[in-house]
Amino acid sequence: MTFCSKFHPKRFRLLWYFVGTYIFFSTIIRLIFIFWMLGEVDTSFFKIGNTLLIGFFFDVGTVSFFAVPYALYLLFFPKKWYGSLFDRIITWFAYTLGLVIFLFSFFAEITFWEEFKNRFNFIAVDYLIYTYEVVKNINESYPIPLLVGGILLLTALLLFRTKRRGIFQKTFNNETTFKQKLLPTTFFILIAFVFAFFVKNKDAEQFENRYNNEIAKTGIYSFFAAFQNNELSFTNFYKTLPVNEAFSEVKNEFRKRGDSLLFPEKELIYRNISNTDSLPEQRPNVIFICVESLSANFLESFGNTENITPTLDSLAHHSLFFTNLFATGTRTVRGMEAITLSIPPTPGRSIVKRENNQQLFTIGEVFKQKGYQRNFFYGGDGYFDNMNSFFGGNGFNIVDRGRGFLLDASITTTRTNIEDEEVTFENAWGIADEDIYNKVIKVADKAHNAGEPFFDFVMTTSNHRPYTYPEGKIDIPSGSGRSGAVKYTDYAIGEFLKNAQQKEWYKNTIIIIMADHCASSAGRQELDVKNYHIPGLMLNVPNVAAAKVDKMASQIDIFPTLFSLLNWNYNSNLFGTDILQMKPEGERAFLGTYRKLGLLKKNDNVMVLSDQKVSNFYQWNRETNELLPLKEDETFLKEIISNYQTADYLFSNGGLKLNSLGLEN
């Protein structure tokens, strides 16, 4: 028996055929992604060759996990029963199931890549949890019968081809001994063992080009890697400073702003922010509209020529218009985290989705100090992405399209359902923006009649795949793509403002409009800075003239800026600062993915912290969106580490909790 035949005894013929089929199709998917991103991926001979070689390596590791259970079955199944009815049933079933699983995963990868330009990551893991929204979204976005039919047809063709080539016959009719089966079984177990304990998904990332890194990965392996690693310890994986030094850096920055630390000797940032002009405080109502996936480049104000945001482009001339504003992350929960907690992003999951994230100091606490009613509005079920638990557990009333998911008994809040008769249109993610705004107006009327100032946090859903919305509202058909969804989103804002202006409470109400994140965040750079650029507008601010504000700032700064405009004296545990009072050297924006943490400064220098205690320093070219390597700046490095390290430390050690600040829950 030759060395090759020792690895390929006849009893293992079907298993090896399955391995080869998997690797073949996985390579096809990899090539599809290469051609898909042909203008972005590095296609130089050695880079593309290494991308495919690393991909092959991960394919072998991935398929070994599928192979081990059947290999063990083959090893221990007695020779005298080869080809028995039981053996045939198990073999046909296992092979068919394996084909269906990997074909389904390949189809799923293509749809996931279309949306995120990534292999499966922790977003895919989250989607597995929220099956109702995701399954409904997929059903509304893609021709499901056609896709499922395609998978089943391809499975049938592969089964037919396998049978016709005599693979099943060779697997059932042979005299392979236990000893002969031992070597291939050991081989598969060894490969699976190595990948389980020594190979990490990030080991595929051997390139400067992010697309090469993603294409080199294998989808199924990436999925399970994300399932295991959705939180990262900052102290274990990132460059750090001594804790007291990190806090000293951040506290010194607060002192420069004129803030008074209330616990200067502790690892806390709780401080008093005073109205230095001694002007009387103003307490208007505040409605904050967090717009799903509103990239800056959708607006004509930033060069778009499609005329899909006429309302926002008009408002830009009648508001405080923040033109150099950046999101902290790439998902809605990251935007919510940044806005409510006013904190740089922590590695791994957003705090909105973590445990122990209730009774924290949020912007809602500042509004509470000033006597405001606080409401969170969402057009879907706020169970999704843990939104209801986060907002409800931090003092907000909940207004959502509840479908029966109950809040934890420990959360004391008022939950109001959006009833069927209040809904004119609904898709997978929730009701149309017009419907949610109508509910906002109803709740505002009630609060105004009760004499209570209100702060409303409104999360929209219409600008999201499947991009469907009520017909006849705009000149782009529903479901035709992102541009239509953006234009409907803009239209709904316009209608909301028209209706709100008819209300008595409007003249004493500030409207803030800002995106949660951009519509697309993927790029070939370590951080795709351009795809963090978002618009921000403040309307109807008392005694404040319309103006364009071009200071570089972050989502975390919007509400500290508002509080300053209202002349509030208040205690704060927020990292954000008043944008209008920023000095050029203080202008900055925090940008992050679940692994990469960036700091962008006024001169367009950007530093990125990565796990494995790596940092990289770049010059960002706004025209080309390229990151050009620079020699590392120690002062800059100290600044980025201190901000991210203290943010992570505060959450991990209770420093964001109300009771740690001497406040009542």
C-alpha atoms as one frame of an Amber mdcrd trajectory, in Angstrom:
protein
   0.000   0.000   0.000   1.443   3.387  -1.018   1.763   6.297   1.385  -1.066
   8.095  -0.417  -3.384   5.109  -0.263  -2.738   4.814   3.471  -4.407   8.196
   3.877  -7.149   7.299   1.379  -8.421   3.790   2.170 -11.594   2.916   0.287
 -13.740   3.120   3.405 -12.795   6.852   3.614 -13.444   7.576  -0.056 -16.684
   9.528   0.559 -15.159  11.510   3.409 -12.214  12.613   1.288 -14.587  13.446
  -1.547 -16.592  15.654   0.840 -13.383  17.396   1.955 -12.387  18.057  -1.651
 -15.856  19.333  -2.559 -15.888  21.703   0.401 -12.457  23.128  -0.428 -13.426
  23.507  -4.100 -16.575  25.514  -3.328 -14.851  27.543  -0.617 -12.183  28.502
  -3.138 -14.886  29.504  -5.612 -16.411  31.797  -2.963 -12.974  33.268  -2.287
 -12.490  33.977  -5.995 -15.952  35.559  -6.187 -14.987  37.948  -3.393 -11.695
  38.769  -5.118 -13.454  39.706  -8.365 -16.176  41.492  -6.388 -13.590  43.778
  -4.753 -11.207  43.853  -7.712 -10.594  47.589  -7.406  -9.868  47.345  -3.672
  -8.091  44.044  -3.067  -4.305  43.772  -3.507  -3.947  41.553  -6.588  -0.150
  41.537  -6.855   1.081  38.018  -7.590   2.498  37.151  -4.172  -0.267  38.861
  -2.192  -3.086  37.160  -4.071  -1.195  33.862  -4.007  -0.711  34.096  -0.238
  -4.368  35.078   0.197  -5.443  31.887  -1.548  -2.826  29.780   0.239  -3.881
  31.017   3.681  -7.481  30.475   2.631  -6.707  26.872   1.697  -5.053  26.386
   5.092  -8.157  27.638   6.913 -10.435  25.596   4.658  -8.565  22.437   5.636
  -8.895  23.332   9.304 -12.589  24.139   9.002 -13.576  21.003   7.117 -11.632
  18.880   9.609 -14.226  19.728  12.283 -16.914  18.329   9.972 -14.768  15.311
   9.147 -13.890  14.154  12.679 -17.347  12.868  13.758 -17.780  10.816  10.578
 -14.158   9.650  10.695 -14.747   8.323  14.208 -17.910   6.612  12.995 -15.945
   4.964  10.182 -13.155   3.970  12.548 -15.327   2.127  15.020 -18.017   0.778
  12.695 -17.385  -2.998  12.269 -16.215  -4.218   8.869 -18.836  -6.970   8.749
 -21.601  -4.325   8.651 -20.102  -2.197   5.854 -22.908  -1.368   3.411 -25.688
  -2.456   5.731 -28.968  -0.524   5.729 -27.951   1.271   8.910 -24.574   2.196
   7.420 -26.174   3.499   4.240 -28.756   5.581   6.106 -26.132   7.180   8.381
 -23.744   7.835   5.510 -26.302   9.301   3.113 -27.806  11.444   5.862 -24.436
  12.745   7.131 -23.183  13.512   3.630 -26.406  15.282   2.608 -26.509  17.293
   5.832 -22.877  18.308   5.382 -23.541  19.474   1.826 -26.612  21.476   2.856
 -24.745  23.152   5.733 -21.782  24.332   3.715 -23.847  25.325   0.672 -26.158
  27.329   2.926 -23.157  28.961   4.596 -21.736  29.957   1.201 -25.011  31.559
   0.119 -25.237  33.298   3.510 -21.678  34.571   3.187 -22.482  36.230  -0.119
 -25.461  38.104   1.368 -23.436  39.029   4.468 -20.560  40.270   2.301 -22.974
  42.381   0.262 -24.056  44.173   3.443 -20.834  44.358   5.478 -17.899  43.496
   3.148 -16.747  41.095   5.863 -16.598  37.420   6.570 -18.938  36.351   9.344
 -18.161  38.222  12.554 -19.888  38.943  15.849 -22.661  40.740  13.940 -23.587
  37.396  12.401 -23.581  35.861  15.880 -25.959  38.569  17.098 -28.209  37.952
  14.113 -28.451  34.303  15.091 -29.949  35.428  18.401 -32.519  37.811  16.912
 -34.027  35.322  14.494 -37.415  37.024  14.014 -36.027  40.292  12.616 -33.269
  38.607  10.644 -35.395  35.884   9.047 -38.069  38.431   8.166 -35.444  40.802
   6.760 -33.910  38.048   4.632 -37.354  37.031   3.418 -38.125  40.626   2.407
 -34.703  41.318   0.883 -33.998  38.183  -1.140 -35.970  35.637  -3.205 -35.951
  32.979  -0.501 -37.776  30.254  -2.487 -35.247  30.719  -5.278 -32.269  30.604
  -2.902 -33.549  27.592  -0.971 -34.474  25.898  -4.233 -30.984  26.620  -5.541
 -29.363  25.079  -2.466 -31.554  21.964  -2.679 -30.985  21.632  -6.432 -27.228
  21.965  -6.053 -27.302  19.434  -3.208 -29.217  16.999  -5.410 -26.749  17.486
  -8.272 -23.790  16.854  -5.977 -25.443  13.735  -4.577 -26.125  12.496  -8.110
 -22.550  13.188  -9.200 -21.143  11.486  -6.126 -23.250   8.380  -6.696 -22.505
   8.303 -10.426 -18.756   8.386  -9.758 -19.131   5.316  -7.570 -18.008   7.048
  -4.388 -20.773   5.537  -2.252 -20.137   2.089  -3.731 -16.441   2.235  -2.861
 -17.248   3.434   0.658 -19.644   0.530   1.289 -17.862  -2.296  -0.555 -14.320
  -2.730   0.744 -12.212  -4.662   3.212 -10.574  -1.737   5.019  -9.326  -2.824
   8.435  -9.365  -0.959  11.742  -5.613  -0.434  11.493  -5.938   1.057   7.999
  -8.639   3.413   9.227  -6.536   4.631  12.135  -4.127   6.836  10.148  -6.699
   9.037   8.325  -8.796   9.317  11.481  -5.771  10.431  13.467  -4.910  12.894
  10.711  -8.317  14.601  10.875  -8.307  14.656  14.671  -4.812  16.156  14.704
  -5.785  18.917  12.246  -8.917  19.727  14.240  -6.909  19.750  17.496  -4.335
  22.173  16.085  -7.009  24.562  14.833  -9.033  24.323  18.033  -6.152  25.187
  20.336  -3.381  26.872  18.352  -4.851  28.645  15.312  -6.810  31.872  15.764
  -9.062  33.460  13.171  -6.938  36.608  13.229  -3.923  34.515  12.116  -5.383
  34.884   8.625  -4.721  38.619   8.813  -1.270  38.755   7.250  -1.831  41.719
   4.933  -2.059  45.499   5.150  -5.109  45.363   2.892  -8.201  44.554   4.972
  -9.974  42.881   2.044  -7.128  40.411   1.552  -7.368  39.574   5.248 -11.114
  38.960   5.071 -10.934  36.945   1.854  -8.215  34.731   3.331 -10.574  33.719
   6.135 -13.174  30.965   6.004 -16.743  31.942   6.824 -17.766  29.084   9.103
 -14.507  29.251  11.049 -14.902  33.040  11.392 -18.437  32.582  12.702 -17.450
  30.259  15.526 -14.394  32.385  16.331 -16.708  35.391  16.729 -19.086  33.316
  18.857 -16.242  32.629  21.298 -14.638  36.079  21.264 -17.203  38.879  21.331
 -15.531  40.657  24.236 -11.882  41.609  24.507  -9.936  42.477  27.642  -8.256
  45.823  27.065  -5.510  45.121  29.590  -4.727  41.715  28.091  -4.780  42.639
  24.409  -3.887  46.328  24.075  -1.041  48.632  24.963  -1.614  50.117  28.406
  -0.278  52.648  30.873  -0.210  52.338  34.660  -3.822  52.950  35.688  -3.034
  56.045  37.769  -1.045  57.521  34.861  -3.884  56.898  32.390  -6.382  58.624
  34.686  -3.967  61.474  35.332  -3.776  62.150  31.579  -7.558  62.218  31.193
  -8.155  64.263  34.346  -5.609  66.868  33.260  -7.546  67.294  30.018 -10.772
  67.826  31.982  -9.045  70.421  34.178  -7.874  72.295  31.079 -11.533  72.574
  30.074 -12.328  74.151  33.431 -14.113  71.131  34.935 -13.903  70.500  38.694
 -13.229  66.873  39.655 -15.429  65.731  42.531 -13.287  62.704  43.463  -9.786
  63.788  42.369  -8.021  61.034  44.333 -10.084  58.185  42.910 -10.027  56.418
  39.538 -13.174  58.279  38.510 -13.953  61.130  36.104 -17.063  62.434  37.908
 -16.885  66.202  37.918 -18.829  69.457  37.990 -19.314  71.496  34.817 -20.227
  75.120  35.466 -21.903  77.732  33.350 -19.080  80.275  33.266 -21.234  83.024
  31.724 -23.680  82.937  34.641 -26.576  83.079  32.205 -29.906  81.639  33.328
 -30.474  77.970  32.562 -32.955  77.082  29.851 -35.003  73.914  29.904 -36.648
  73.344  26.535 -37.929  69.962  25.443 -35.386  67.919  23.477 -36.176  65.403
  20.737 -33.158  63.508  19.515 -33.603  61.634  16.229 -31.002  58.927  15.746
 -31.174  58.149  12.029 -30.302  54.645  10.901 -27.193  54.491   8.635 -27.125
  58.144   7.573 -23.713  58.676   5.985 -22.561  62.250   5.471 -22.028  61.562
   1.780 -25.783  61.120   1.256 -26.239  64.878   1.700 -25.847  67.415  -1.075
 -23.982  69.467   1.514 -21.166  66.915   1.257 -21.180  66.571  -2.520 -24.012
  64.140  -3.258 -25.797  64.895  -6.542 -28.782  62.486  -6.288 -31.055  64.968
  -4.453 -32.071  62.319  -1.910 -31.904  64.545   1.206 -33.687  67.793   0.268
 -35.075  68.229   3.802 -31.749  67.782   5.553 -29.941  69.933   3.006 -32.455
  72.702   3.670 -32.153  72.286   7.441 -28.375  72.570   7.149 -28.886  76.278
   6.437 -31.213  76.816   9.403 -29.466  74.943  12.195 -26.210  74.362  13.970
 -24.781  72.063  11.314 -21.816  69.949  12.427 -19.859  69.232   9.254 -16.832
  67.432  10.698 -18.525  64.917  12.953 -17.594  61.229  13.230 -19.391  58.135
  14.537 -17.537  56.010  17.054 -18.498  52.700  15.494 -20.192  50.765  12.732
 -23.396  49.537  14.368 -26.496  51.036  15.946 -25.596  49.826  19.435 -22.220
  51.560  19.117 -23.949  54.804  18.249 -26.326  54.400  21.183 -23.408  53.687
  23.508 -21.523  56.786  22.331 -24.545  59.082  22.524 -26.005  57.966  25.856
 -22.800  57.235  27.795 -20.615  59.787  25.958 -17.718  57.342  26.073 -15.044
  56.116  23.640 -15.848  52.628  22.295 -14.597  49.682  24.309 -13.199  46.614
  22.496 -15.534  43.721  21.710 -19.244  44.126  22.241 -20.942  47.449  22.768
 -21.841  48.187  26.390 -25.491  48.253  25.251 -25.268  44.485  24.779 -23.155
  43.575  27.796 -24.180  42.336  31.180 -24.133  44.682  34.164 -24.991  47.680
  31.960 -27.854  49.118  34.005 -27.938  51.935  36.556 -25.152  53.722  34.699
 -24.545  57.457  34.423 -25.989  58.446  31.033 -27.122  61.692  29.439 -30.519
  60.657  30.792 -29.178  61.221  34.304 -28.320  64.837  33.435 -31.851  65.342
  32.104 -33.186  63.721  35.268 -31.238  66.241  37.381 -33.071  68.971  35.482
 -36.536  67.434  35.950 -37.111  65.884  32.515 -39.246  62.912  31.535 -37.056
  60.529  29.457 -38.415  58.300  26.681 -36.870  55.842  24.256 -38.762  55.235
  20.995 -38.101  52.315  18.669 -40.253  51.184  15.743 -39.470  47.490  16.201
 -39.319  45.394  19.334 -36.652  46.859  21.607 -35.751  43.359  22.707 -33.561
  43.426  19.599 -29.929  44.246  20.427 -30.853  44.473  24.127 -32.063  48.057
  23.628 -35.020  47.886  26.010 -32.954  46.423  28.828 -30.284  49.078  28.362
 -32.576  52.085  28.100 -35.149  50.777  30.568 -32.410  49.828  33.020 -31.013
  53.346  32.788 -34.146  55.303  33.578 -35.890  55.691  30.208 -39.528  54.886
  29.539 -39.906  52.512  26.587 -42.174  53.081  23.591 -41.829  50.249  21.074
 -43.634  47.710  18.903 -43.548  45.015  21.579 -44.348  41.471  20.475 -44.360
  39.929  23.906 -40.706  40.014  24.932 -40.850  41.097  28.551 -38.355  43.239
  30.399 -36.459  41.756  33.296 -38.436  42.055  36.525 -35.606  44.091  38.071
 -36.126  46.911  35.536 -38.641  49.470  36.770 -39.855  51.484  33.803 -43.025
  52.292  31.893 -43.430  50.470  28.588 -45.933  51.689  26.009 -46.823  49.612
  22.980 -47.253  51.050  19.488 -50.630  49.575  18.570 -51.650  48.059  15.224
 -54.036  50.926  14.452 -51.112  53.371  14.757 -49.128  51.578  12.061 -49.527
  52.266   8.334 -46.460  50.325   7.170 -44.129  47.778   8.732 -41.233  45.633
   7.554 -38.742  43.283   9.189 -37.069  45.948  11.314 -40.084  47.946  12.387
 -42.676  50.506  11.471 -42.182  53.300   8.941 -40.459  56.437  10.191 -43.660
  58.456   9.710 -45.445  56.138  12.136 -42.790  56.412  14.831 -42.791  60.206
  14.506 -46.577  60.269  14.872 -46.180  58.329  18.120 -43.500  60.774  19.289
 -45.936  63.650  18.731 -48.688  61.852  20.691 -46.388  61.260  23.663 -45.086
  64.843  23.460 -48.668  66.158  23.554 -49.335  64.130  26.680 -46.159  65.323
  28.438 -46.827  68.941  27.470 -50.380  68.759  28.813 -48.977  67.380  32.068
 -46.509  70.271  32.263 -43.440  68.027  32.102 -40.349  68.849  30.024 -39.366
  65.807  27.976 -36.279  64.290  26.410 -37.060  61.788  23.660 -34.480  59.455
  22.115 -35.957  58.273  18.804 -34.333  55.419  16.844 -35.463  55.166  13.214
 -35.489  51.990  11.102 -36.524  52.841   7.530 -32.997  53.306   6.123 -32.181
  49.614   6.416 -32.348  46.635   4.115 -34.819  45.604   2.674 -35.216  49.374
   2.000 -39.011  49.178   1.918 -41.335  52.031   2.883 -44.860  53.297   2.070
 -45.492  53.687  -1.650 -46.370  57.047  -3.151 -44.382  59.151  -0.711 -41.320
  59.769  -2.858 -40.364  59.317  -6.514 -38.274  56.159  -5.935 -40.146  52.817
  -5.709 -40.082  51.032  -2.367 -37.543  48.229  -2.096 -35.424  49.475  -4.981
 -32.322  50.207  -2.932 -30.541  52.401  -0.434 -31.122  55.708  -2.248 -34.881
  55.276  -1.968 -34.658  54.441   1.718 -32.522  57.521   2.366 -34.946  59.740
   0.454 -37.936  58.334   2.349 -36.072  58.804   5.647 -35.458  62.435   4.684
 -39.091  62.860   3.589 -40.366  61.480   6.917 -38.214  63.965   8.859 -39.726
  66.773   6.819 -43.267  65.576   7.511 -42.493  65.225  11.218 -41.223  68.801
  11.417 -44.307  70.114   9.567 -46.600  68.324  12.022 -44.551  69.252  15.081
 -44.514  72.932  14.131 -48.289  72.955  14.511 -47.948  72.022  18.174 -47.790
  74.494  21.025 -44.767  72.749  22.501 -42.655  73.060  19.335 -41.519  76.643
  19.960 -39.883  75.409  23.159 -38.402  72.221  21.696 -34.927  71.536  20.337
 -34.670  68.919  17.584 -31.333  67.122  17.155 -30.741  64.914  14.118 -27.689
  62.663  13.891 -26.770  59.269  12.445 -26.047  56.201  14.529 -23.337  55.172
  12.024 -22.621  55.241   8.313 -24.342  53.053   5.747 -21.048  51.382   4.922
 -18.007  51.024   7.143 -15.852  48.493   5.329 -12.724  49.446   3.419  -9.291
  48.158   2.668  -7.640  50.323   5.338  -7.140  49.322   8.945  -9.870  51.842
   9.756 -11.895  53.298   6.903 -12.050  56.823   8.315 -14.271  58.299   5.601
 -16.995  55.797   6.440 -17.303  57.190   9.963 -18.220  60.690   8.749 -21.810
  61.539   9.724 -23.998  64.659   9.735 -25.309  66.322  12.880 -27.879  69.112
  13.158 -29.386  71.059  16.072 -32.617  72.909  15.274 -34.529  75.508  17.234
 -31.825  76.150  19.850 -32.852  79.222  21.874 -30.880  82.383  21.090 -28.440
  80.532  18.820 -28.035  81.594  15.204 -27.707  79.075  12.391 -24.087  78.248
  11.610 -21.835  75.625  10.136 -19.506  74.117  12.737 -16.449  72.588  11.093
 -14.593  71.611  14.249 -13.646  67.932  14.304 -15.735  66.154  16.915 -17.320
  62.872  17.952 -20.821  61.583  18.628 -19.906  61.667  22.308 -19.700  65.486
  22.193 -23.195  66.329  20.930 -25.037  66.321  24.257 -22.281  68.017  26.303
 -22.477  70.723  23.618 -26.254  70.973  24.062 -25.944  71.214  27.854 -23.481
  74.076  27.425 -25.788  75.875  24.982 -28.560  75.634  27.586 -26.227  77.176
  30.218 -26.560  74.171  32.504 -24.547  73.674  35.650 -24.405  69.937  36.191
 -22.363  67.018  37.435 -21.032  64.787  34.697 -19.482  61.393  34.204 -19.300
  61.907  30.433 -16.119  61.946  28.339 -17.602  64.340  25.782 -17.019  68.082
  25.668 -18.576  71.246  24.249 -17.670  71.259  20.550 -18.106  75.023  20.261
 -15.476  75.634  22.941 -12.908  73.202  21.503  -9.478  74.597  20.788  -7.775
  73.356  17.594  -5.412  71.094  19.543  -8.389  69.592  21.360 -10.369  68.647
  18.273 -10.557  64.872  17.945 -12.778  61.929  17.107 -12.869  58.367  18.418
 -13.366  55.640  15.799 -13.546  51.922  16.353 -14.472  48.442  15.273 -14.832
  45.619  17.741 -11.017  45.147  17.579  -9.520  48.366  16.216  -9.598  51.536
  18.332  -8.701  54.803  16.627  -8.116  58.437  17.502  -8.351  61.061  14.758
  -6.982  64.552  15.384  -7.491  67.963  13.787  -4.459  67.607  11.486  -5.902
  64.323  10.172  -3.333  62.246  11.976  -4.860  59.019  13.196  -3.522  56.358
  15.523  -4.986  52.872  15.706  -4.664  50.474  18.639  -5.016  46.780  17.792
  -5.081  43.648  19.898  -1.763  41.862  20.384  -0.613  45.225  21.857   0.001
  46.807  18.462  -0.306  50.484  17.545  -0.001  52.151  14.138   0.238  55.851
  13.305  -1.007  57.333  10.024  -1.736  60.455   8.051  -5.288  60.267   6.689
  -5.697  61.610   3.160  -9.273  62.905   2.929  -9.252  62.907  -0.866  -8.138
  59.308  -1.398  -9.163  57.933   2.022  -5.690  56.371   2.289  -3.850  55.916
   5.573  -0.181  56.777   5.033   2.183  55.350   7.688   3.968  57.792   9.999
   6.651  57.399  12.617   4.930  56.820  15.951   4.282  59.837  18.162   4.686
  59.044  21.867   2.493  61.939  23.010  -0.278  60.874  20.648   0.116  57.257
  21.781  -0.226  58.268  25.417  -3.383  60.243  24.637  -5.150  57.419  22.804
  -4.204  54.782  25.374  -5.307  56.912  28.326  -8.751  57.620  26.831  -9.541
  54.054  25.822  -7.979  52.480  28.899  -9.881  54.695  31.345 -13.153  54.110
  29.495 -12.659  50.358  29.700 -11.518  50.550  33.324 -14.544  52.586  34.392
 -17.017  50.131  32.909 -15.140  47.036  34.126 -14.705  48.379  37.673 -18.081
  50.009  38.268 -16.935  53.577  37.647 -19.900  54.247  35.362 -22.400  53.089
  37.996 -24.591  55.655  39.715 -23.945  54.215  43.156 -20.170  54.534  42.703
 -20.738  58.271  42.265 -22.937  58.569  45.344 -26.114  58.860  43.296 -29.423
  57.095  43.852 -30.415  54.319  41.465
